[in-house]
Amino acid sequence: MEGKCVNGMEGGWRMRARRKIYLCFVAGVVLVYVCLLVVLYCSEAGDSDAVIRTFGDAFWYSLVTLTTVGYGDLVPVTPLGHIVGMIFLLLSAGIMVTMLGAVVSFAASEGLPFLMLGLQRHKNWYYFADCGVESRALAANISKEDPNALIIYGEKRSGQSEMPDYPCVCLSAPPAKIVEKKKNVGTACKVFLMRENDIGVNRRAGNLHELPVEVYARTTNGQDKLSGNIHFFHSYECCARQYWRSKPLCSHENTIVLIGFGSYGSSILERAILTNIISVDQHVTYHIFGDAREFLAVHYRLGEVFSLNREPGTGDCLIFHEEGWEENHSVLEQADRIIICEDDEQTGWGIFWTLNKFYRVFGRIDLRSSWRVPGISCFGTNEDIYTSQQIIRTELNKAAIMINEIFRKSVSYPTRTWEELDDLHRQSKIVAADHLLTKTRILLNDESITELTASVVRKAYDRYCKTREDEAAREMYRKLDHMRGRRFYTFYNWSYGPVRDDIARQHPMLQPYEELTPEQKGERDAAWELMRNISSELE
């Protein structure tokens, strides 16, 4: 701390010294200029043939000469006046060169971009700390969604990258400087740090929590929030949520193969565990190829709701293979779906071509790729992942936020707003909302639905109302949501307890459905009744 203070004092002293030198230089130039005007006036005023008779005439002559205009209306006639005139002529060339250099420097430096910013304060500003692939993908999507957007890159664009077809400014400037330039005109600037964990290493991110802006930072630890204005997004989680929403589990699929179990693979399996509950009688087996030791060590209670490493008699199964996928020909042939989700994209492409070239594969193959390729079922493309819906998540989490608000209105005791929720409770609402989409597909018997709209949810709720009077149907609905809730809490290592205890991670609902009391079974109806409120809110 002492070193920082010393360095700050030294920096301040140097700045004051430079300012003093600059002021002295300017004062000296002005003094010389005034002296030349006085000499010119005195030498010319005493000559009867002179046309420069006043100090104003001398000043006008100096301006015309120094700017190289040269009207010729005033000229010195005395020898001393000629000398002063020669000095002005010599200075005029230097002034013109200096002015030309200043104009070129202004255009080539950040002066012009900052001038452009000042003229566009009424637009919606989106600041990106870098101009990498992810930043450019998100910026392009934002520009399509917001016609009044102005993209600001906090670093100069490389010579190899193409010039974007949307309004943007590239300059090397920290967020604080950009926010200051906005001057609170229009909507507040949004700040994006798109490199992984950039919030911890980027020196420009040091005071972001103090700025009156919303900050969205990419992270790898899955945390959702740091402070009031800093929001984290997890690109692997974004990819997994987008995958299962756009390519949902179908009723005919019983065998799913995941090849690659790094950050992407574990996130895809996590979302499958939490949301792929489509039938009380489902028997889905997930074959996972990759190093799963850390995953199993963290989620050590999965064996309570899944059959681990053995084919189940009932329920779903997780089989983690230590051997390579290449050796399991029968598994690949029997798979209804193969998901290639290697972290290294080139490795994934290599596996894809090998499967197609040398193996008999009857199921679909989905490949994680940052770009789309015609004829190949790709997911996780930059265009799909880096969108305002995925990053800002206002629309993506709308149903989850609604669920929390509906819950707050339904109880008499104090509850937390969405912004006040911790990560576990926020995730519980997100998973409930994502499964609401699954519930809608089940009720309408339509596996192609990928978005919750007011009309779709209303139709699903009407279907629920017509069928819930049937005892078997009502039991099925309750059991289905119980499976979802039990999976969620078990995934986060909760266990059964007679009363809920958040500190001990115990919950009274974490037992087989058959062992629940009638009152506990009836509580599962609330998850289906939510559709009525959700449809009204969406309208």
XYZ file of C-alpha atoms in Angstrom:
539
model
C 0.000 0.000 0.000
C 2.867 2.351 0.877
C 4.495 1.655 -2.498
C 1.239 2.511 -4.285
C 1.026 5.806 -2.389
C 4.625 6.696 -3.272
C 4.062 5.820 -6.924
C 0.843 7.843 -6.955
C 2.597 10.874 -5.415
C 5.480 10.576 -7.863
C 3.064 10.305 -10.808
C 1.162 13.378 -9.603
C 4.392 15.372 -9.211
C 5.476 14.487 -12.746
C 2.104 15.491 -14.159
C 2.244 18.861 -12.364
C 5.797 19.402 -13.611
C 4.802 18.684 -17.232
C 1.815 21.010 -16.916
C 4.046 23.788 -15.556
C 6.541 23.385 -18.415
C 3.721 23.450 -20.965
C 2.241 26.635 -19.463
C 5.649 28.309 -19.426
C 6.184 27.392 -23.076
C 2.803 28.783 -24.119
C 3.414 31.956 -22.122
C 6.815 32.383 -23.793
C 5.353 31.997 -27.301
C 2.627 34.548 -26.561
C 5.182 36.998 -25.134
C 7.429 36.725 -28.240
C 4.394 37.179 -30.506
C 3.267 40.330 -28.638
C 6.804 41.730 -28.732
C 6.960 41.244 -32.516
C 3.630 43.032 -32.901
C 4.904 45.950 -30.765
C 8.131 46.212 -32.819
C 6.154 46.101 -36.080
C 3.698 48.762 -34.897
C 6.394 51.098 -33.554
C 8.578 50.827 -36.660
C 5.740 51.392 -39.106
C 3.738 54.045 -37.237
C 6.601 56.573 -37.467
C 6.898 56.361 -41.277
C 4.647 58.632 -43.353
C 4.446 56.117 -46.232
C 3.430 53.189 -43.980
C -0.040 51.612 -44.259
C 0.236 49.802 -40.939
C -0.725 52.751 -38.736
C -2.343 51.088 -35.664
C -1.725 48.122 -33.409
C -4.849 46.530 -34.911
C -3.301 46.844 -38.375
C -0.184 45.079 -37.125
C -2.288 42.295 -35.604
C -4.313 41.859 -38.834
C -1.129 41.736 -40.926
C 0.305 39.031 -38.622
C -2.808 36.875 -38.935
C -2.949 37.165 -42.731
C 0.749 36.346 -43.014
C 0.900 33.499 -40.474
C -2.097 31.744 -42.069
C -0.511 32.174 -45.555
C -3.647 33.936 -46.835
C -1.714 36.991 -47.978
C -4.391 39.526 -48.988
C -1.703 42.182 -49.704
C -3.806 45.015 -48.258
C -1.181 45.709 -45.589
C 2.587 45.478 -46.095
C 5.515 46.784 -44.016
C 7.702 49.482 -45.612
C 10.457 50.072 -43.042
C 13.592 47.878 -42.774
C 12.646 46.769 -39.255
C 9.106 46.026 -40.444
C 10.533 43.905 -43.269
C 12.520 41.883 -40.728
C 9.401 41.257 -38.609
C 7.500 40.351 -41.794
C 10.211 37.804 -42.706
C 9.924 36.273 -39.249
C 6.149 35.937 -39.682
C 6.653 34.370 -43.131
C 9.077 31.776 -41.753
C 6.756 31.032 -38.828
C 3.782 30.551 -41.176
C 5.366 27.484 -42.799
C 6.020 25.914 -39.427
C 2.485 26.682 -38.283
C 0.959 25.076 -41.383
C 3.080 21.951 -40.996
C 2.180 21.767 -37.316
C -1.528 22.210 -38.064
C -1.428 19.555 -40.787
C 0.357 17.178 -38.428
C -2.185 17.875 -35.717
C -5.070 17.095 -38.108
C -3.426 13.856 -39.280
C -2.610 12.895 -35.687
C -6.182 13.625 -34.605
C -7.617 11.472 -37.403
C -5.167 8.610 -36.788
C -5.415 8.684 -32.990
C -8.403 8.320 -30.685
C -9.461 11.923 -31.069
C -11.770 11.176 -34.007
C -13.435 8.122 -32.386
C -14.060 10.102 -29.208
C -15.551 12.921 -31.275
C -17.865 10.366 -32.932
C -18.864 9.056 -29.501
C -19.754 12.529 -28.322
C -22.083 12.946 -31.295
C -23.869 9.625 -30.644
C -24.680 9.806 -26.936
C -28.370 9.244 -27.664
C -27.652 5.689 -28.887
C -27.479 2.548 -26.740
C -23.806 1.916 -26.013
C -22.362 -1.587 -25.646
C -18.717 -1.640 -24.564
C -16.531 -4.717 -25.201
C -13.146 -4.891 -23.476
C -11.717 -6.823 -26.457
C -12.650 -7.528 -30.058
C -12.147 -11.308 -30.059
C -14.338 -13.890 -31.795
C -16.822 -14.118 -28.907
C -17.127 -10.329 -28.618
C -17.706 -9.927 -32.344
C -20.375 -12.659 -32.335
C -22.291 -11.043 -29.456
C -21.894 -7.563 -30.948
C -23.301 -8.757 -34.279
C -26.324 -10.306 -32.545
C -26.927 -7.183 -30.458
C -26.792 -5.014 -33.584
C -29.452 -7.190 -35.232
C -31.719 -6.987 -32.185
C -31.167 -3.298 -31.344
C -31.247 -0.897 -34.335
C -30.134 1.926 -32.034
C -27.015 0.094 -30.819
C -23.501 1.495 -30.948
C -20.754 -1.078 -30.411
C -17.588 0.169 -28.715
C -14.489 -2.020 -28.720
C -11.972 -1.180 -26.000
C -9.013 -2.169 -28.163
C -7.953 -1.548 -31.728
C -9.228 -4.015 -34.324
C -6.534 -6.251 -35.801
C -5.652 -5.738 -39.448
C -6.719 -9.308 -40.273
C -10.302 -9.025 -39.021
C -13.010 -7.844 -41.393
C -14.723 -4.525 -40.878
C -18.155 -5.232 -39.342
C -21.307 -4.114 -41.128
C -22.778 -2.474 -38.019
C -21.970 0.880 -36.348
C -18.904 0.490 -34.146
C -15.983 2.437 -32.733
C -12.569 0.921 -31.965
C -10.375 2.708 -29.452
C -8.054 1.803 -26.636
C -9.995 3.161 -23.673
C -11.067 1.785 -20.270
C -14.771 1.487 -19.367
C -14.610 4.420 -16.934
C -13.578 6.772 -19.721
C -16.412 5.572 -21.953
C -19.006 5.902 -19.178
C -17.787 9.425 -18.481
C -18.157 10.281 -22.175
C -21.785 9.060 -22.166
C -22.663 11.771 -19.602
C -25.812 9.884 -18.496
C -27.515 10.630 -21.813
C -30.053 7.965 -22.832
C -29.716 4.404 -21.529
C -26.703 3.424 -19.454
C -23.783 1.775 -21.219
C -23.474 -2.021 -20.870
C -20.003 -3.511 -20.379
C -18.929 -6.990 -21.545
C -15.778 -8.901 -20.631
C -15.873 -11.863 -22.981
C -12.551 -13.546 -22.209
C -12.756 -16.307 -19.601
C -12.197 -15.009 -16.053
C -11.220 -11.623 -17.470
C -12.760 -9.904 -14.458
C -9.890 -11.166 -12.310
C -6.948 -10.335 -14.560
C -7.956 -7.388 -16.706
C -6.591 -4.213 -15.141
C -9.470 -2.266 -16.684
C -11.928 -4.266 -14.576
C -10.601 -2.954 -11.268
C -13.268 -0.321 -10.601
C -16.183 -1.735 -12.586
C -18.217 -2.275 -9.420
C -18.121 1.488 -8.833
C -19.498 2.470 -12.235
C -23.235 3.096 -12.850
C -23.409 0.370 -15.520
C -24.351 -3.296 -15.844
C -21.291 -5.529 -16.328
C -21.425 -9.028 -17.856
C -18.281 -11.090 -17.364
C -17.488 -14.556 -18.681
C -16.387 -17.034 -16.026
C -15.600 -20.730 -15.614
C -16.676 -21.223 -12.014
C -20.423 -21.086 -12.588
C -21.002 -18.258 -10.099
C -23.870 -16.050 -11.163
C -23.227 -12.758 -9.381
C -20.399 -10.843 -7.702
C -21.801 -7.468 -6.708
C -24.813 -5.335 -7.474
C -23.861 -4.491 -11.041
C -21.541 -7.382 -12.030
C -23.177 -10.447 -13.559
C -21.312 -13.593 -14.543
C -22.228 -15.901 -17.381
C -20.927 -19.412 -17.908
C -20.443 -20.146 -21.626
C -20.544 -23.912 -21.001
C -23.848 -23.621 -19.152
C -25.198 -21.372 -21.912
C -24.254 -24.035 -24.461
C -25.890 -26.834 -22.438
C -29.149 -24.950 -21.877
C -29.314 -23.982 -25.532
C -28.625 -27.584 -26.589
C -31.406 -29.268 -24.608
C -33.900 -26.491 -25.420
C -33.283 -26.721 -29.167
C -32.672 -30.504 -29.283
C -34.839 -31.933 -26.470
C -34.810 -35.542 -25.358
C -37.438 -37.478 -27.295
C -39.625 -40.299 -26.027
C -38.054 -42.876 -28.377
C -34.493 -42.163 -27.167
C -33.202 -44.601 -24.576
C -29.428 -44.549 -25.147
C -27.425 -41.306 -25.188
C -23.657 -41.240 -25.723
C -21.487 -38.292 -24.653
C -17.999 -38.223 -26.134
C -15.813 -35.714 -24.313
C -16.309 -34.893 -20.651
C -14.538 -31.615 -20.117
C -16.285 -28.343 -19.381
C -18.840 -28.711 -22.184
C -19.545 -32.399 -21.592
C -20.084 -32.054 -17.836
C -22.417 -29.055 -18.374
C -24.488 -30.962 -20.940
C -24.797 -33.948 -18.597
C -25.705 -31.632 -15.719
C -28.595 -30.086 -17.642
C -29.707 -33.548 -18.764
C -29.787 -34.731 -15.141
C -31.780 -31.686 -14.038
C -34.320 -31.332 -16.872
C -34.553 -34.531 -18.952
C -37.529 -35.977 -17.068
C -40.195 -36.698 -19.692
C -41.876 -39.840 -18.359
C -42.292 -41.633 -15.039
C -41.403 -44.867 -16.865
C -38.362 -43.622 -18.769
C -35.229 -45.764 -18.902
C -32.558 -43.517 -20.393
C -28.965 -44.696 -20.240
C -26.204 -42.104 -20.612
C -22.817 -43.467 -21.690
C -20.106 -40.949 -20.832
C -16.622 -41.181 -22.339
C -14.059 -38.995 -20.606
C -12.453 -38.368 -17.244
C -15.358 -38.160 -14.764
C -13.483 -38.607 -11.488
C -13.878 -35.007 -10.355
C -17.538 -34.901 -11.417
C -18.392 -38.026 -9.438
C -16.392 -36.837 -6.437
C -18.310 -33.557 -6.325
C -21.768 -35.043 -6.978
C -21.313 -37.985 -4.656
C -25.039 -38.623 -4.060
C -25.997 -39.326 -7.679
C -26.238 -43.023 -6.924
C -29.369 -42.322 -4.874
C -31.417 -41.363 -7.954
C -29.447 -43.014 -10.797
C -28.051 -46.442 -11.427
C -24.323 -45.830 -11.680
C -22.204 -47.955 -14.028
C -24.817 -50.700 -14.372
C -27.888 -51.152 -16.513
C -30.988 -50.352 -14.443
C -34.094 -52.355 -13.902
C -36.025 -49.071 -13.611
C -35.146 -45.419 -13.915
C -32.184 -43.794 -15.627
C -28.574 -44.890 -15.658
C -25.193 -43.169 -15.860
C -22.353 -45.303 -17.171
C -18.911 -43.676 -17.023
C -16.415 -45.414 -19.287
C -12.730 -45.439 -18.459
C -11.834 -46.926 -21.830
C -11.954 -44.962 -25.061
C -15.098 -44.602 -27.123
C -13.364 -46.298 -30.060
C -13.548 -49.683 -28.294
C -17.315 -49.655 -27.650
C -18.701 -50.554 -31.048
C -21.964 -52.010 -29.733
C -22.702 -48.902 -27.612
C -22.160 -46.623 -30.593
C -24.350 -48.776 -32.810
C -27.174 -48.927 -30.262
C -27.084 -45.206 -29.448
C -30.147 -43.153 -30.290
C -28.022 -40.044 -30.028
C -24.294 -39.347 -29.946
C -23.209 -35.966 -28.587
C -19.636 -34.988 -29.441
C -18.787 -32.266 -26.927
C -14.996 -32.154 -26.706
C -13.589 -28.912 -25.328
C -11.045 -28.885 -28.133
C -13.074 -28.256 -31.251
C -10.604 -29.801 -33.690
C -10.584 -33.014 -31.644
C -14.382 -33.077 -31.875
C -14.296 -32.684 -35.632
C -11.779 -35.512 -35.873
C -14.101 -37.809 -33.865
C -17.031 -36.832 -36.061
C -15.241 -37.769 -39.297
C -13.911 -40.993 -37.781
C -17.404 -42.061 -36.696
C -18.840 -41.373 -40.115
C -15.997 -43.070 -41.937
C -15.371 -46.251 -39.944
C -18.369 -46.983 -37.676
C -21.931 -48.132 -38.125
C -23.979 -45.407 -36.459
C -27.770 -45.545 -36.665
C -28.636 -42.700 -34.287
C -28.202 -38.965 -34.762
C -24.843 -37.288 -34.195
C -24.706 -33.795 -32.679
C -21.372 -31.994 -32.879
C -20.293 -28.993 -30.836
C -18.897 -26.448 -33.254
C -18.411 -22.699 -33.083
C -19.691 -22.385 -36.645
C -22.517 -23.985 -38.613
C -21.844 -26.456 -41.397
C -24.611 -27.397 -43.877
C -25.736 -30.998 -43.557
C -24.256 -31.472 -40.053
C -26.211 -31.213 -36.800
C -24.085 -28.639 -34.976
C -24.752 -26.958 -31.649
C -22.991 -24.407 -29.491
C -22.201 -22.079 -32.396
C -21.045 -18.564 -31.580
C -24.255 -17.192 -33.128
C -26.351 -19.326 -30.746
C -24.307 -18.959 -27.561
C -23.213 -15.345 -27.642
C -26.588 -13.634 -27.834
C -28.102 -11.014 -25.560
C -30.674 -13.610 -24.493
C -27.948 -15.994 -23.326
C -25.611 -13.390 -21.825
C -27.944 -10.739 -20.426
C -30.560 -13.477 -19.900
C -33.500 -11.152 -19.357
C -35.657 -13.178 -21.752
C -34.046 -16.568 -21.090
C -34.723 -16.365 -17.360
C -38.063 -14.561 -17.657
C -40.047 -17.655 -16.642
C -37.697 -18.310 -13.704
C -38.083 -14.725 -12.490
C -41.864 -15.046 -12.848
C -41.843 -18.255 -10.801
C -40.000 -16.508 -7.999
C -42.397 -13.543 -8.039
C -45.430 -15.836 -8.057
C -43.983 -17.692 -5.076
C -43.353 -14.424 -3.196
C -46.954 -13.335 -3.712
C -48.328 -16.682 -2.558
C -46.723 -16.668 0.910
C -47.174 -14.371 3.891
C -43.594 -14.451 5.182
C -40.747 -12.291 3.762
C -38.995 -13.732 0.698
C -36.129 -12.638 -1.488
C -36.357 -10.962 -4.876
C -34.623 -12.493 -7.884
C -31.617 -10.227 -7.437
C -31.341 -11.236 -3.783
C -31.429 -15.008 -4.373
C -28.280 -17.043 -3.828
C -26.987 -19.313 -6.581
C -28.739 -22.486 -5.334
C -32.196 -20.937 -5.073
C -31.759 -19.116 -8.356
C -30.769 -22.379 -10.052
C -33.799 -24.126 -8.559
C -36.076 -21.550 -10.218
C -34.171 -21.806 -13.511
C -34.436 -25.596 -13.557
C -38.154 -25.393 -12.693
C -38.654 -22.951 -15.577
C -36.669 -25.088 -18.027
C -38.705 -28.126 -17.008
C -41.852 -26.070 -17.517
C -40.933 -26.230 -21.205
C -40.699 -30.030 -20.860
C -44.080 -30.135 -19.116
C -45.563 -28.181 -22.021
C -44.189 -30.689 -24.531
C -45.608 -33.585 -22.477
C -49.084 -32.083 -22.136
C -49.356 -31.129 -25.813
C -47.551 -34.259 -26.997
C -45.325 -32.053 -29.153
C -41.557 -32.523 -28.887
C -40.822 -29.702 -31.334
C -41.715 -26.886 -28.891
C -38.565 -24.944 -27.940
C -39.961 -21.675 -26.527
C -42.536 -20.743 -23.905
C -45.168 -18.432 -25.363
C -48.419 -17.305 -23.799
C -50.599 -19.243 -26.249
C -48.577 -22.450 -25.957
C -48.542 -22.369 -22.149
C -52.275 -21.603 -22.061
C -53.029 -24.586 -24.310
C -50.843 -26.799 -22.118
C -52.575 -25.626 -18.958
C -56.002 -26.230 -20.490
C -54.884 -29.750 -21.308
C -53.680 -30.214 -17.729
C -57.041 -29.062 -16.354
C -58.900 -31.561 -18.552
C -56.736 -34.542 -17.573
C -55.939 -33.939 -13.900
C -59.353 -35.227 -12.805
C -58.198 -38.683 -13.833
C -56.505 -40.253 -10.795
C -53.808 -42.017 -12.824
C -52.979 -38.849 -14.776
C -52.792 -36.753 -11.594
C -50.460 -39.280 -9.966
C -48.286 -39.277 -13.072
C -48.024 -35.465 -13.048
C -47.111 -35.405 -9.372
C -44.564 -38.186 -9.688
C -42.943 -36.520 -12.687
C -42.343 -33.269 -10.831
C -41.207 -35.161 -7.750
C -38.557 -36.845 -9.917
C -37.388 -33.433 -11.084
C -37.179 -31.969 -7.588
C -35.449 -35.013 -6.159
C -32.859 -34.996 -8.941
C -32.121 -31.307 -8.405
C -31.475 -31.499 -4.668
C -29.569 -34.777 -4.922
C -27.345 -33.265 -7.612
C -26.454 -30.543 -5.081
C -25.772 -33.226 -2.442
C -28.866 -32.769 -0.300
C -30.233 -35.720 1.659
C -33.477 -36.665 3.356
C -34.422 -34.994 6.627
C -37.751 -34.742 8.475
C -37.678 -30.931 8.112
C -35.957 -28.682 5.636
C -32.546 -27.488 6.813
C -30.561 -25.397 4.294
C -27.380 -25.512 6.371
C -27.437 -29.300 6.796
C -28.748 -29.664 3.210
C -31.687 -31.800 4.235
C -35.158 -31.900 2.691
C -38.260 -33.927 3.658
C -39.182 -34.574 0.001
C -35.985 -36.488 -0.807
C -37.433 -39.951 -0.582
C -39.250 -42.227 -3.046
C -42.615 -40.927 -4.185
C -44.412 -43.898 -2.660
C -43.148 -42.895 0.795
C -44.510 -39.354 0.652
C -47.559 -38.368 2.663
C -50.740 -37.384 0.754
C -50.059 -33.752 1.701
C -46.523 -33.935 0.312
C -47.776 -35.509 -2.907
C -50.351 -32.743 -3.251
C -47.597 -30.116 -3.038
C -46.341 -31.239 -6.458
C -49.512 -29.834 -8.063
C -48.157 -26.319 -7.588
C -45.490 -26.851 -10.268
C -48.202 -27.611 -12.842
C -50.575 -24.911 -11.649
C -47.779 -22.407 -12.320
C -48.628 -22.586 -16.013
C -51.819 -20.601 -15.453
C -49.890 -17.712 -13.866
C -47.037 -17.956 -16.351
C -49.372 -17.740 -19.344
C -51.021 -14.651 -17.841
C -47.636 -13.013 -17.179
C -46.405 -13.787 -20.691
C -49.488 -12.121 -22.156
